[in-house]
PDB file of C-alpha atoms in Angstrom:
ATOM      1  CA  UNK A   1      -7.115  45.227  42.104  1.00 46.00           C
ATOM      2  CA  UNK A   2      -4.938  47.787  40.670  1.00 45.00           C
ATOM      3  CA  UNK A   3      -1.753  46.276  41.954  1.00 47.00           C
ATOM      4  CA  UNK A   4      -2.893  42.541  41.038  1.00 45.00           C
ATOM      5  CA  UNK A   5      -3.676  44.062  37.489  1.00 49.00           C
ATOM      6  CA  UNK A   6      -0.441  45.694  37.366  1.00 45.00           C
ATOM      7  CA  UNK A   7       1.561  42.255  38.364  1.00 45.00           C
ATOM      8  CA  UNK A   8      -0.385  40.448  35.202  1.00 49.00           C
ATOM      9  CA  UNK A   9       0.397  42.966  32.795  1.00 46.00           C
ATOM     10  CA  UNK A  10       4.049  43.457  34.027  1.00 37.00           C
ATOM     11  CA  UNK A  11       4.138  39.431  33.576  1.00 41.00           C
ATOM     12  CA  UNK A  12       2.338  39.609  30.085  1.00 43.00           C
ATOM     13  CA  UNK A  13       4.645  41.995  28.907  1.00 38.00           C
ATOM     14  CA  UNK A  14       7.709  40.132  30.204  1.00 39.00           C
ATOM     15  CA  UNK A  15       6.616  37.319  28.439  1.00 47.00           C
ATOM     16  CA  UNK A  16       5.624  38.683  25.214  1.00 42.00           C
ATOM     17  CA  UNK A  17       9.489  39.964  25.421  1.00 37.00           C
ATOM     18  CA  UNK A  18      10.959  37.045  25.696  1.00 47.00           C
ATOM     19  CA  UNK A  19       8.889  35.238  23.079  1.00 48.00           C
ATOM     20  CA  UNK A  20       9.044  38.160  20.409  1.00 42.00           C
ATOM     21  CA  UNK A  21      12.594  39.040  20.760  1.00 42.00           C
ATOM     22  CA  UNK A  22      14.033  35.478  20.628  1.00 49.00           C
ATOM     23  CA  UNK A  23      15.883  35.870  24.041  1.00 51.00           C
ATOM     24  CA  UNK A  24      15.952  31.790  24.472  1.00 74.00           C
ATOM     25  CA  UNK A  25      18.157  31.768  21.382  1.00 79.00           C
ATOM     26  CA  UNK A  26      21.393  33.663  22.863  1.00 82.00           C
ATOM     27  CA  UNK A  27      20.964  31.733  26.083  1.00 82.00           C
ATOM     28  CA  UNK A  28      21.044  28.631  24.164  1.00 82.00           C
ATOM     29  CA  UNK A  29      24.077  29.352  22.429  1.00 82.00           C
ATOM     30  CA  UNK A  30      25.664  30.946  25.085  1.00 82.00           C
ATOM     31  CA  UNK A  31      24.977  27.463  27.283  1.00 82.00           C
ATOM     32  CA  UNK A  32      26.432  25.526  24.615  1.00 80.00           C
ATOM     33  CA  UNK A  33      29.576  27.836  24.283  1.00 77.00           C
ATOM     34  CA  UNK A  34      29.647  27.011  28.263  1.00 77.00           C
ATOM     35  CA  UNK A  35      29.377  23.486  27.603  1.00 75.00           C
ATOM     36  CA  UNK A  36      31.870  23.278  24.761  1.00 72.00           C
ATOM     37  CA  UNK A  37      34.680  25.080  26.899  1.00 69.00           C
ATOM     38  CA  UNK A  38      35.659  22.257  29.111  1.00 61.00           C
ATOM     39  CA  UNK A  39      35.543  19.328  27.011  1.00 61.00           C
ATOM     40  CA  UNK A  40      39.035  19.990  25.308  1.00 57.00           C
ATOM     41  CA  UNK A  41      40.805  20.401  28.549  1.00 59.00           C
ATOM     42  CA  UNK A  42      38.914  19.127  31.767  1.00 48.00           C
ATOM     43  CA  UNK A  43      37.330  15.963  30.050  1.00 48.00           C
ATOM     44  CA  UNK A  44      40.159  15.229  27.453  1.00 53.00           C
ATOM     45  CA  UNK A  45      43.041  17.327  29.455  1.00 54.00           C
ATOM     46  CA  UNK A  46      44.276  18.763  26.153  1.00 51.00           C
ATOM     47  CA  UNK A  47      46.001  21.543  25.197  1.00 46.00           C
ATOM     48  CA  UNK A  48      45.748  20.581  21.441  1.00 48.00           C
ATOM     49  CA  UNK A  49      43.834  18.239  19.177  1.00 46.00           C
ATOM     50  CA  UNK A  50      47.028  15.835  19.106  1.00 48.00           C
ATOM     51  CA  UNK A  51      46.185  14.355  22.585  1.00 49.00           C
ATOM     52  CA  UNK A  52      43.602  12.632  20.994  1.00 44.00           C
ATOM     53  CA  UNK A  53      44.827  12.224  17.385  1.00 44.00           C
ATOM     54  CA  UNK A  54      46.570   9.369  18.178  1.00 45.00           C
ATOM     55  CA  UNK A  55      45.270   7.946  21.663  1.00 42.00           C
ATOM     56  CA  UNK A  56      42.130   8.082  23.489  1.00 42.00           C
ATOM     57  CA  UNK A  57      44.405   7.681  26.491  1.00 39.00           C
ATOM     58  CA  UNK A  58      44.614  11.477  27.108  1.00 42.00           C
ATOM     59  CA  UNK A  59      40.939  11.728  27.988  1.00 43.00           C
ATOM     60  CA  UNK A  60      41.455  11.017  31.643  1.00 40.00           C
ATOM     61  CA  UNK A  61      43.778  13.100  33.474  1.00 41.00           C
ATOM     62  CA  UNK A  62      45.833  12.014  35.928  1.00 42.00           C
ATOM     63  CA  UNK A  63      43.678  13.730  38.643  1.00 45.00           C
ATOM     64  CA  UNK A  64      40.537  12.398  37.049  1.00 47.00           C
ATOM     65  CA  UNK A  65      38.466  12.475  39.893  1.00 47.00           C
ATOM     66  CA  UNK A  66      38.636  16.006  41.024  1.00 48.00           C
ATOM     67  CA  UNK A  67      38.432  16.650  37.288  1.00 53.00           C
ATOM     68  CA  UNK A  68      35.064  15.020  36.686  1.00 57.00           C
ATOM     69  CA  UNK A  69      33.682  16.441  39.688  1.00 63.00           C
ATOM     70  CA  UNK A  70      34.551  19.885  38.358  1.00 62.00           C
ATOM     71  CA  UNK A  71      33.174  18.787  34.782  1.00 61.00           C
ATOM     72  CA  UNK A  72      30.059  17.363  36.542  1.00 68.00           C
ATOM     73  CA  UNK A  73      29.492  21.227  38.348  1.00 73.00           C
ATOM     74  CA  UNK A  74      30.130  22.757  35.311  1.00 72.00           C
ATOM     75  CA  UNK A  75      27.750  20.670  32.797  1.00 76.00           C
ATOM     76  CA  UNK A  76      24.905  20.592  35.543  1.00 79.00           C
ATOM     77  CA  UNK A  77      25.231  24.547  35.173  1.00 81.00           C
ATOM     78  CA  UNK A  78      25.162  24.188  31.175  1.00 80.00           C
ATOM     79  CA  UNK A  79      22.381  22.122  31.231  1.00 83.00           C
ATOM     80  CA  UNK A  80      20.240  24.210  33.392  1.00 84.00           C
ATOM     81  CA  UNK A  81      20.569  26.919  30.840  1.00 84.00           C
ATOM     82  CA  UNK A  82      19.339  24.605  28.381  1.00 85.00           C
ATOM     83  CA  UNK A  83      16.340  23.674  30.501  1.00 87.00           C
ATOM     84  CA  UNK A  84      15.496  27.135  31.388  1.00 86.00           C
ATOM     85  CA  UNK A  85      15.180  28.026  27.809  1.00 85.00           C
ATOM     86  CA  UNK A  86      13.557  24.905  26.271  1.00 87.00           C
ATOM     87  CA  UNK A  87      10.161  26.407  26.074  1.00 87.00           C
ATOM     88  CA  UNK A  88      10.881  29.430  24.475  1.00 87.00           C
ATOM     89  CA  UNK A  89      13.110  27.869  21.638  1.00 86.00           C
ATOM     90  CA  UNK A  90      10.015  25.273  21.139  1.00 87.00           C
ATOM     91  CA  UNK A  91       8.176  28.863  20.187  1.00 86.00           C
ATOM     92  CA  UNK A  92      10.863  30.161  17.504  1.00 84.00           C
ATOM     93  CA  UNK A  93       9.338  30.434  13.947  1.00 84.00           C
ATOM     94  CA  UNK A  94      10.729  31.658  10.533  1.00 86.00           C
ATOM     95  CA  UNK A  95      14.460  32.394   9.879  1.00 86.00           C
ATOM     96  CA  UNK A  96      15.201  32.645  13.779  1.00 86.00           C
ATOM     97  CA  UNK A  97      14.064  29.241  14.104  1.00 87.00           C
ATOM     98  CA  UNK A  98      16.449  27.751  11.325  1.00 89.00           C
ATOM     99  CA  UNK A  99      19.699  29.888  12.592  1.00 89.00           C
ATOM    100  CA  UNK A 100      19.244  28.919  16.080  1.00 87.00           C
ATOM    101  CA  UNK A 101      19.079  25.315  15.136  1.00 88.00           C
ATOM    102  CA  UNK A 102      21.910  25.322  13.057  1.00 89.00           C
ATOM    103  CA  UNK A 103      23.633  27.118  15.790  1.00 88.00           C
ATOM    104  CA  UNK A 104      22.561  24.617  18.357  1.00 86.00           C
ATOM    105  CA  UNK A 105      23.143  21.743  16.162  1.00 86.00           C
ATOM    106  CA  UNK A 106      26.982  23.046  15.433  1.00 86.00           C
ATOM    107  CA  UNK A 107      27.844  23.581  18.956  1.00 84.00           C
ATOM    108  CA  UNK A 108      26.372  20.177  20.509  1.00 83.00           C
ATOM    109  CA  UNK A 109      28.105  18.672  18.029  1.00 80.00           C
ATOM    110  CA  UNK A 110      31.366  20.193  18.633  1.00 78.00           C
ATOM    111  CA  UNK A 111      31.401  19.305  22.099  1.00 76.00           C
ATOM    112  CA  UNK A 112      33.116  16.012  23.051  1.00 71.00           C
ATOM    113  CA  UNK A 113      30.969  13.528  24.972  1.00 72.00           C
ATOM    114  CA  UNK A 114      29.551  14.352  28.492  1.00 65.00           C
ATOM    115  CA  UNK A 115      29.251  11.155  29.994  1.00 63.00           C
ATOM    116  CA  UNK A 116      29.803   8.720  27.515  1.00 71.00           C
ATOM    117  CA  UNK A 117      32.755   7.200  25.465  1.00 73.00           C
ATOM    118  CA  UNK A 118      31.012   5.647  22.890  1.00 81.00           C
ATOM    119  CA  UNK A 119      32.223   7.626  19.954  1.00 84.00           C
ATOM    120  CA  UNK A 120      35.706   5.984  20.942  1.00 83.00           C
ATOM    121  CA  UNK A 121      34.167   2.931  21.034  1.00 85.00           C
ATOM    122  CA  UNK A 122      32.923   3.405  17.625  1.00 89.00           C
ATOM    123  CA  UNK A 123      36.613   4.274  16.025  1.00 89.00           C
ATOM    124  CA  UNK A 124      37.909   1.131  17.873  1.00 86.00           C
ATOM    125  CA  UNK A 125      35.192  -0.796  15.845  1.00 88.00           C
ATOM    126  CA  UNK A 126      36.381   0.712  12.824  1.00 90.00           C
ATOM    127  CA  UNK A 127      40.198  -0.273  13.516  1.00 89.00           C
ATOM    128  CA  UNK A 128      39.142  -3.714  14.056  1.00 88.00           C
ATOM    129  CA  UNK A 129      37.652  -3.827  10.747  1.00 90.00           C
ATOM    130  CA  UNK A 130      39.687  -1.790   8.999  1.00 87.00           C
ATOM    131  CA  UNK A 131      43.404  -2.279  10.546  1.00 88.00           C
ATOM    132  CA  UNK A 132      42.984  -5.883  12.114  1.00 89.00           C
ATOM    133  CA  UNK A 133      40.531  -7.328   9.370  1.00 89.00           C
ATOM    134  CA  UNK A 134      38.028  -8.770  11.633  1.00 89.00           C
ATOM    135  CA  UNK A 135      34.257  -9.758  11.235  1.00 89.00           C
ATOM    136  CA  UNK A 136      32.713  -7.942  14.263  1.00 88.00           C
ATOM    137  CA  UNK A 137      29.960 -10.016  13.657  1.00 87.00           C
ATOM    138  CA  UNK A 138      32.030 -13.283  14.490  1.00 87.00           C
ATOM    139  CA  UNK A 139      35.068 -12.050  16.282  1.00 85.00           C
ATOM    140  CA  UNK A 140      35.543 -10.318  19.451  1.00 85.00           C
ATOM    141  CA  UNK A 141      38.247  -7.931  19.923  1.00 85.00           C
ATOM    142  CA  UNK A 142      40.144 -10.060  22.251  1.00 84.00           C
ATOM    143  CA  UNK A 143      40.522 -12.279  19.270  1.00 85.00           C
ATOM    144  CA  UNK A 144      43.112  -9.806  17.730  1.00 86.00           C
ATOM    145  CA  UNK A 145      46.811 -10.834  19.020  1.00 87.00           C
ATOM    146  CA  UNK A 146      47.955  -7.953  21.026  1.00 83.00           C
ATOM    147  CA  UNK A 147      44.852  -6.213  21.166  1.00 83.00           C
ATOM    148  CA  UNK A 148      45.896  -4.894  24.404  1.00 81.00           C
ATOM    149  CA  UNK A 149      48.475  -2.558  23.116  1.00 82.00           C
ATOM    150  CA  UNK A 150      46.282  -0.713  20.764  1.00 82.00           C
ATOM    151  CA  UNK A 151      44.374   2.148  23.338  1.00 79.00           C
ATOM    152  CA  UNK A 152      41.513   2.384  20.842  1.00 81.00           C
ATOM    153  CA  UNK A 153      40.979  -1.538  21.026  1.00 81.00           C
ATOM    154  CA  UNK A 154      41.742  -1.337  24.809  1.00 72.00           C
ATOM    155  CA  UNK A 155      39.222   1.453  25.603  1.00 67.00           C
ATOM    156  CA  UNK A 156      36.469  -0.039  23.319  1.00 65.00           C
ATOM    157  CA  UNK A 157      34.299  -2.066  25.894  1.00 67.00           C
ATOM    158  CA  UNK A 158      32.713  -5.324  24.862  1.00 74.00           C
ATOM    159  CA  UNK A 159      36.343  -7.016  24.100  1.00 79.00           C
ATOM    160  CA  UNK A 160      35.679 -10.318  24.834  1.00 81.00           C
ATOM    161  CA  UNK A 161      31.903 -11.093  23.216  1.00 81.00           C
ATOM    162  CA  UNK A 162      30.841 -10.298  20.130  1.00 83.00           C
ATOM    163  CA  UNK A 163      28.927  -6.886  20.325  1.00 82.00           C
ATOM    164  CA  UNK A 164      24.979  -7.236  20.179  1.00 83.00           C
ATOM    165  CA  UNK A 165      24.595  -4.902  16.887  1.00 89.00           C
ATOM    166  CA  UNK A 166      23.542  -5.632  13.526  1.00 88.00           C
ATOM    167  CA  UNK A 167      24.939  -5.608  10.091  1.00 92.00           C
ATOM    168  CA  UNK A 168      23.733  -2.226   9.401  1.00 92.00           C
ATOM    169  CA  UNK A 169      25.404  -0.653  12.195  1.00 92.00           C
ATOM    170  CA  UNK A 170      28.996  -1.915  11.279  1.00 92.00           C
ATOM    171  CA  UNK A 171      28.182  -1.109   7.842  1.00 93.00           C
ATOM    172  CA  UNK A 172      27.804   2.466   8.873  1.00 93.00           C
ATOM    173  CA  UNK A 173      30.928   2.410  10.846  1.00 93.00           C
ATOM    174  CA  UNK A 174      32.933   1.223   8.286  1.00 93.00           C
ATOM    175  CA  UNK A 175      31.662   3.620   5.753  1.00 93.00           C
ATOM    176  CA  UNK A 176      32.692   6.454   8.242  1.00 92.00           C
ATOM    177  CA  UNK A 177      36.206   4.853   9.107  1.00 91.00           C
ATOM    178  CA  UNK A 178      36.705   4.482   5.376  1.00 92.00           C
ATOM    179  CA  UNK A 179      35.811   8.194   4.706  1.00 92.00           C
ATOM    180  CA  UNK A 180      37.934   9.280   7.796  1.00 90.00           C
ATOM    181  CA  UNK A 181      41.185   7.263   7.241  1.00 86.00           C
ATOM    182  CA  UNK A 182      43.073   6.127  10.175  1.00 84.00           C
ATOM    183  CA  UNK A 183      42.867   9.552  12.448  1.00 85.00           C
ATOM    184  CA  UNK A 184      40.386   9.746  15.097  1.00 84.00           C
ATOM    185  CA  UNK A 185      39.217  13.784  14.167  1.00 83.00           C
ATOM    186  CA  UNK A 186      37.970  13.191  11.021  1.00 88.00           C
ATOM    187  CA  UNK A 187      36.261  10.301  12.174  1.00 90.00           C
ATOM    188  CA  UNK A 188      34.678  12.437  15.046  1.00 87.00           C
ATOM    189  CA  UNK A 189      33.755  15.008  12.662  1.00 86.00           C
ATOM    190  CA  UNK A 190      31.842  12.612  10.445  1.00 90.00           C
ATOM    191  CA  UNK A 191      30.120  10.859  12.928  1.00 90.00           C
ATOM    192  CA  UNK A 192      29.158  14.060  14.891  1.00 89.00           C
ATOM    193  CA  UNK A 193      27.769  15.202  11.572  1.00 90.00           C
ATOM    194  CA  UNK A 194      25.692  12.339  10.752  1.00 92.00           C
ATOM    195  CA  UNK A 195      23.801  12.446  14.070  1.00 91.00           C
ATOM    196  CA  UNK A 196      23.567  16.098  13.863  1.00 90.00           C
ATOM    197  CA  UNK A 197      21.682  15.422  10.278  1.00 91.00           C
ATOM    198  CA  UNK A 198      19.761  12.281  12.091  1.00 93.00           C
ATOM    199  CA  UNK A 199      18.386  14.417  14.652  1.00 92.00           C
ATOM    200  CA  UNK A 200      17.267  17.158  11.967  1.00 92.00           C
ATOM    201  CA  UNK A 201      15.839  15.050   9.833  1.00 94.00           C
ATOM    202  CA  UNK A 202      13.851  13.252  12.506  1.00 95.00           C
ATOM    203  CA  UNK A 203      12.624  16.773  13.739  1.00 94.00           C
ATOM    204  CA  UNK A 204      11.496  17.297  10.235  1.00 93.00           C
ATOM    205  CA  UNK A 205       9.599  14.007   9.847  1.00 95.00           C
ATOM    206  CA  UNK A 206       7.821  14.569  13.475  1.00 94.00           C
ATOM    207  CA  UNK A 207       6.735  18.069  12.330  1.00 92.00           C
ATOM    208  CA  UNK A 208       4.667  16.445   9.483  1.00 91.00           C
ATOM    209  CA  UNK A 209       3.556  14.139  11.506  1.00 91.00           C
ATOM    210  CA  UNK A 210       2.128  16.805  14.052  1.00 91.00           C
ATOM    211  CA  UNK A 211       3.146  20.471  13.649  1.00 90.00           C
ATOM    212  CA  UNK A 212       5.332  21.956  16.380  1.00 89.00           C
ATOM    213  CA  UNK A 213       6.484  18.605  17.741  1.00 91.00           C
ATOM    214  CA  UNK A 214       9.815  18.768  15.405  1.00 91.00           C
ATOM    215  CA  UNK A 215      10.826  21.846  17.837  1.00 91.00           C
ATOM    216  CA  UNK A 216      10.031  20.227  20.619  1.00 92.00           C
ATOM    217  CA  UNK A 217      12.178  17.229  20.095  1.00 93.00           C
ATOM    218  CA  UNK A 218      15.002  19.040  18.258  1.00 92.00           C
ATOM    219  CA  UNK A 219      15.840  21.654  21.034  1.00 90.00           C
ATOM    220  CA  UNK A 220      15.129  19.154  23.776  1.00 90.00           C
ATOM    221  CA  UNK A 221      18.598  19.125  26.082  1.00 88.00           C
ATOM    222  CA  UNK A 222      18.061  15.399  26.162  1.00 87.00           C
ATOM    223  CA  UNK A 223      18.213  14.755  22.289  1.00 88.00           C
ATOM    224  CA  UNK A 224      20.996  17.746  21.993  1.00 85.00           C
ATOM    225  CA  UNK A 225      23.165  15.679  24.596  1.00 84.00           C
ATOM    226  CA  UNK A 226      22.384  12.296  23.801  1.00 84.00           C
ATOM    227  CA  UNK A 227      22.142  12.528  20.075  1.00 86.00           C
ATOM    228  CA  UNK A 228      24.450  15.471  19.245  1.00 85.00           C
ATOM    229  CA  UNK A 229      27.108  15.740  21.927  1.00 83.00           C
ATOM    230  CA  UNK A 230      27.497  12.404  22.914  1.00 83.00           C
ATOM    231  CA  UNK A 231      26.615  10.965  19.572  1.00 84.00           C
ATOM    232  CA  UNK A 232      24.752   7.624  20.530  1.00 85.00           C
ATOM    233  CA  UNK A 233      24.390   5.039  17.895  1.00 86.00           C
ATOM    234  CA  UNK A 234      20.674   5.162  18.963  1.00 88.00           C
ATOM    235  CA  UNK A 235      20.435   8.021  16.456  1.00 90.00           C
ATOM    236  CA  UNK A 236      20.343   5.781  13.389  1.00 91.00           C
ATOM    237  CA  UNK A 237      18.010   3.196  14.797  1.00 93.00           C
ATOM    238  CA  UNK A 238      15.582   6.212  15.870  1.00 94.00           C
ATOM    239  CA  UNK A 239      16.041   7.636  11.947  1.00 95.00           C
ATOM    240  CA  UNK A 240      15.137   4.431  10.417  1.00 94.00           C
ATOM    241  CA  UNK A 241      12.250   3.903  13.198  1.00 94.00           C
ATOM    242  CA  UNK A 242      10.677   7.519  12.573  1.00 95.00           C
ATOM    243  CA  UNK A 243      11.254   7.345   8.861  1.00 95.00           C
ATOM    244  CA  UNK A 244       9.746   3.934   8.611  1.00 95.00           C
ATOM    245  CA  UNK A 245       6.329   4.993  10.922  1.00 95.00           C
ATOM    246  CA  UNK A 246       5.996   8.352   8.653  1.00 95.00           C
ATOM    247  CA  UNK A 247       6.318   6.337   5.308  1.00 95.00           C
ATOM    248  CA  UNK A 248       4.025   3.782   6.632  1.00 94.00           C
ATOM    249  CA  UNK A 249       1.324   6.654   7.380  1.00 93.00           C
ATOM    250  CA  UNK A 250       1.815   7.877   3.997  1.00 92.00           C
ATOM    251  CA  UNK A 251       1.224   4.320   2.652  1.00 92.00           C
ATOM    252  CA  UNK A 252       4.261   3.545   1.188  1.00 93.00           C
ATOM    253  CA  UNK A 253       4.507   0.095   2.495  1.00 93.00           C
ATOM    254  CA  UNK A 254       7.627  -0.958   0.401  1.00 94.00           C
ATOM    255  CA  UNK A 255       9.563   2.022   1.532  1.00 95.00           C
ATOM    256  CA  UNK A 256       8.531   1.931   5.065  1.00 94.00           C
ATOM    257  CA  UNK A 257       9.876  -1.739   5.181  1.00 94.00           C
ATOM    258  CA  UNK A 258      13.109  -0.863   3.643  1.00 95.00           C
ATOM    259  CA  UNK A 259      13.360   2.114   6.582  1.00 95.00           C
ATOM    260  CA  UNK A 260      12.330  -0.447   9.351  1.00 94.00           C
ATOM    261  CA  UNK A 261      14.703  -2.980   8.277  1.00 94.00           C
ATOM    262  CA  UNK A 262      17.555  -0.524   8.334  1.00 94.00           C
ATOM    263  CA  UNK A 263      16.681   0.678  11.889  1.00 95.00           C
ATOM    264  CA  UNK A 264      16.492  -2.946  13.052  1.00 94.00           C
ATOM    265  CA  UNK A 265      19.789  -4.147  11.336  1.00 93.00           C
ATOM    266  CA  UNK A 266      21.521  -1.242  13.365  1.00 92.00           C
ATOM    267  CA  UNK A 267      19.772  -2.529  16.517  1.00 89.00           C
ATOM    268  CA  UNK A 268      17.431  -4.887  17.227  1.00 87.00           C
ATOM    269  CA  UNK A 269      15.281  -3.286  19.725  1.00 88.00           C
ATOM    270  CA  UNK A 270      13.312  -1.550  16.790  1.00 90.00           C
ATOM    271  CA  UNK A 271      12.190  -4.903  15.880  1.00 90.00           C
ATOM    272  CA  UNK A 272       9.113  -4.388  17.946  1.00 92.00           C
ATOM    273  CA  UNK A 273       8.218  -1.285  15.948  1.00 92.00           C
ATOM    274  CA  UNK A 274       8.693  -3.408  12.780  1.00 92.00           C
ATOM    275  CA  UNK A 275       6.520  -5.964  14.153  1.00 93.00           C
ATOM    276  CA  UNK A 276       3.947  -3.461  15.101  1.00 93.00           C
ATOM    277  CA  UNK A 277       3.745  -2.083  11.604  1.00 92.00           C
ATOM    278  CA  UNK A 278       3.605  -5.301   9.921  1.00 91.00           C
ATOM    279  CA  UNK A 279       0.425  -6.224  12.031  1.00 92.00           C
ATOM    280  CA  UNK A 280      -1.202  -2.949  11.712  1.00 91.00           C
ATOM    281  CA  UNK A 281      -0.651  -3.235   8.052  1.00 88.00           C
ATOM    282  CA  UNK A 282      -4.688  -2.569   6.426  1.00 88.00           C
ATOM    283  CA  UNK A 283      -4.367  -5.564   3.914  1.00 89.00           C
ATOM    284  CA  UNK A 284      -2.503  -8.810   3.081  1.00 90.00           C
ATOM    285  CA  UNK A 285      -0.815  -7.092   0.051  1.00 92.00           C
ATOM    286  CA  UNK A 286       0.483  -4.298   2.312  1.00 91.00           C
ATOM    287  CA  UNK A 287       1.803  -6.803   4.692  1.00 93.00           C
ATOM    288  CA  UNK A 288       3.837  -8.918   2.332  1.00 94.00           C
ATOM    289  CA  UNK A 289       5.208  -5.631   0.596  1.00 94.00           C
ATOM    290  CA  UNK A 290       6.470  -4.130   3.644  1.00 95.00           C
ATOM    291  CA  UNK A 291       7.645  -7.743   4.967  1.00 94.00           C
ATOM    292  CA  UNK A 292       9.508  -8.409   1.879  1.00 95.00           C
ATOM    293  CA  UNK A 293      11.458  -4.870   1.656  1.00 95.00           C
ATOM    294  CA  UNK A 294      12.464  -5.016   5.229  1.00 94.00           C
ATOM    295  CA  UNK A 295      13.731  -8.745   4.972  1.00 94.00           C
ATOM    296  CA  UNK A 296      15.389  -7.980   1.847  1.00 95.00           C
ATOM    297  CA  UNK A 297      17.385  -5.019   3.688  1.00 94.00           C
ATOM    298  CA  UNK A 298      18.276  -7.138   6.268  1.00 92.00           C
ATOM    299  CA  UNK A 299      19.696 -10.222   4.566  1.00 92.00           C
ATOM    300  CA  UNK A 300      21.509  -7.910   1.959  1.00 93.00           C
ATOM    301  CA  UNK A 301      23.033  -6.338   4.875  1.00 91.00           C
ATOM    302  CA  UNK A 302      23.892  -9.545   6.678  1.00 89.00           C
ATOM    303  CA  UNK A 303      25.521 -11.195   3.404  1.00 90.00           C
ATOM    304  CA  UNK A 304      28.357  -8.353   3.882  1.00 89.00           C
ATOM    305  CA  UNK A 305      29.553  -9.905   6.675  1.00 87.00           C
ATOM    306  CA  UNK A 306      28.154 -13.295   6.211  1.00 86.00           C
ATOM    307  CA  UNK A 307      30.891 -15.894   7.618  1.00 81.00           C
ATOM    308  CA  UNK A 308      28.450 -19.030   8.143  1.00 78.00           C
ATOM    309  CA  UNK A 309      25.916 -19.776  10.850  1.00 78.00           C
ATOM    310  CA  UNK A 310      28.485 -18.256  13.369  1.00 75.00           C
ATOM    311  CA  UNK A 311      27.382 -14.845  11.975  1.00 74.00           C
ATOM    312  CA  UNK A 312      23.892 -15.277  13.421  1.00 74.00           C
ATOM    313  CA  UNK A 313      25.560 -16.276  16.852  1.00 69.00           C
ATOM    314  CA  UNK A 314      26.360 -13.084  18.666  1.00 64.00           C
ATOM    315  CA  UNK A 315      23.098 -11.343  17.377  1.00 63.00           C
ATOM    316  CA  UNK A 316      20.909 -14.037  18.579  1.00 63.00           C
ATOM    317  CA  UNK A 317      22.685 -14.709  21.960  1.00 61.00           C
TER     318      UNK A 317
END
């Protein structure tokens, strides 16, 4: 019995030390530093920023299969470290919570995409709009003469079909590209900051809805990797959706409709949430207020890209 009691006390004291010293924080930071190290050398095969400053073709080394296998093993070890400290991170409070969150956001946002090239696609979308002056809701990339000779367009995906995104998304890309200019690195920094900020705001909102859920969301490895490292455009859709739901719970139906409209105008999947919020509104006046606000946002953003009925063909097909 004494031996069993001693083992229990040892495990309890170990858990207490783990929680009170914040051991999960330095391990998480070390894991992200580990994950960041190969991104500029294995995945991008760089000796300097200039390799991707001018062309995304430098992303993949000539011996890319071996490079990708080595990178996969490296990432597996780093992500395992993130999973190992996930629960202790969700128990952080006070200044340690904010400093650790800021460190995780900065390090994960600094990483180049692990298994996704979407941020390079987004820069290609900006070039299609800003350099070649095409309407992305009407014309595919293949409509640009000589598009194969522009490496950003060539690697962009969806070259022969109109991309199934809404005007809110293309407006966001246009805004980021206008701020960044013709170079990729400023666009990269801006878009990573947008995604890290989106994750932080979502976490704050979730914490308002249920205390503690914000930490569980923000420190989850899948969130850090998909939203902040890979910088998927789902971040903006999720931000609008979570904001719409929270405002709905506060009975701010007009503001909720605006947020829902923004979310739907990024990716149409969130239309299901908008429909649910509309149907769940307690009174006809609330339903009308929500619907008018959401519709006004979507129509206003669509007007920015309007080129006749063809503007709706891509999203509807």
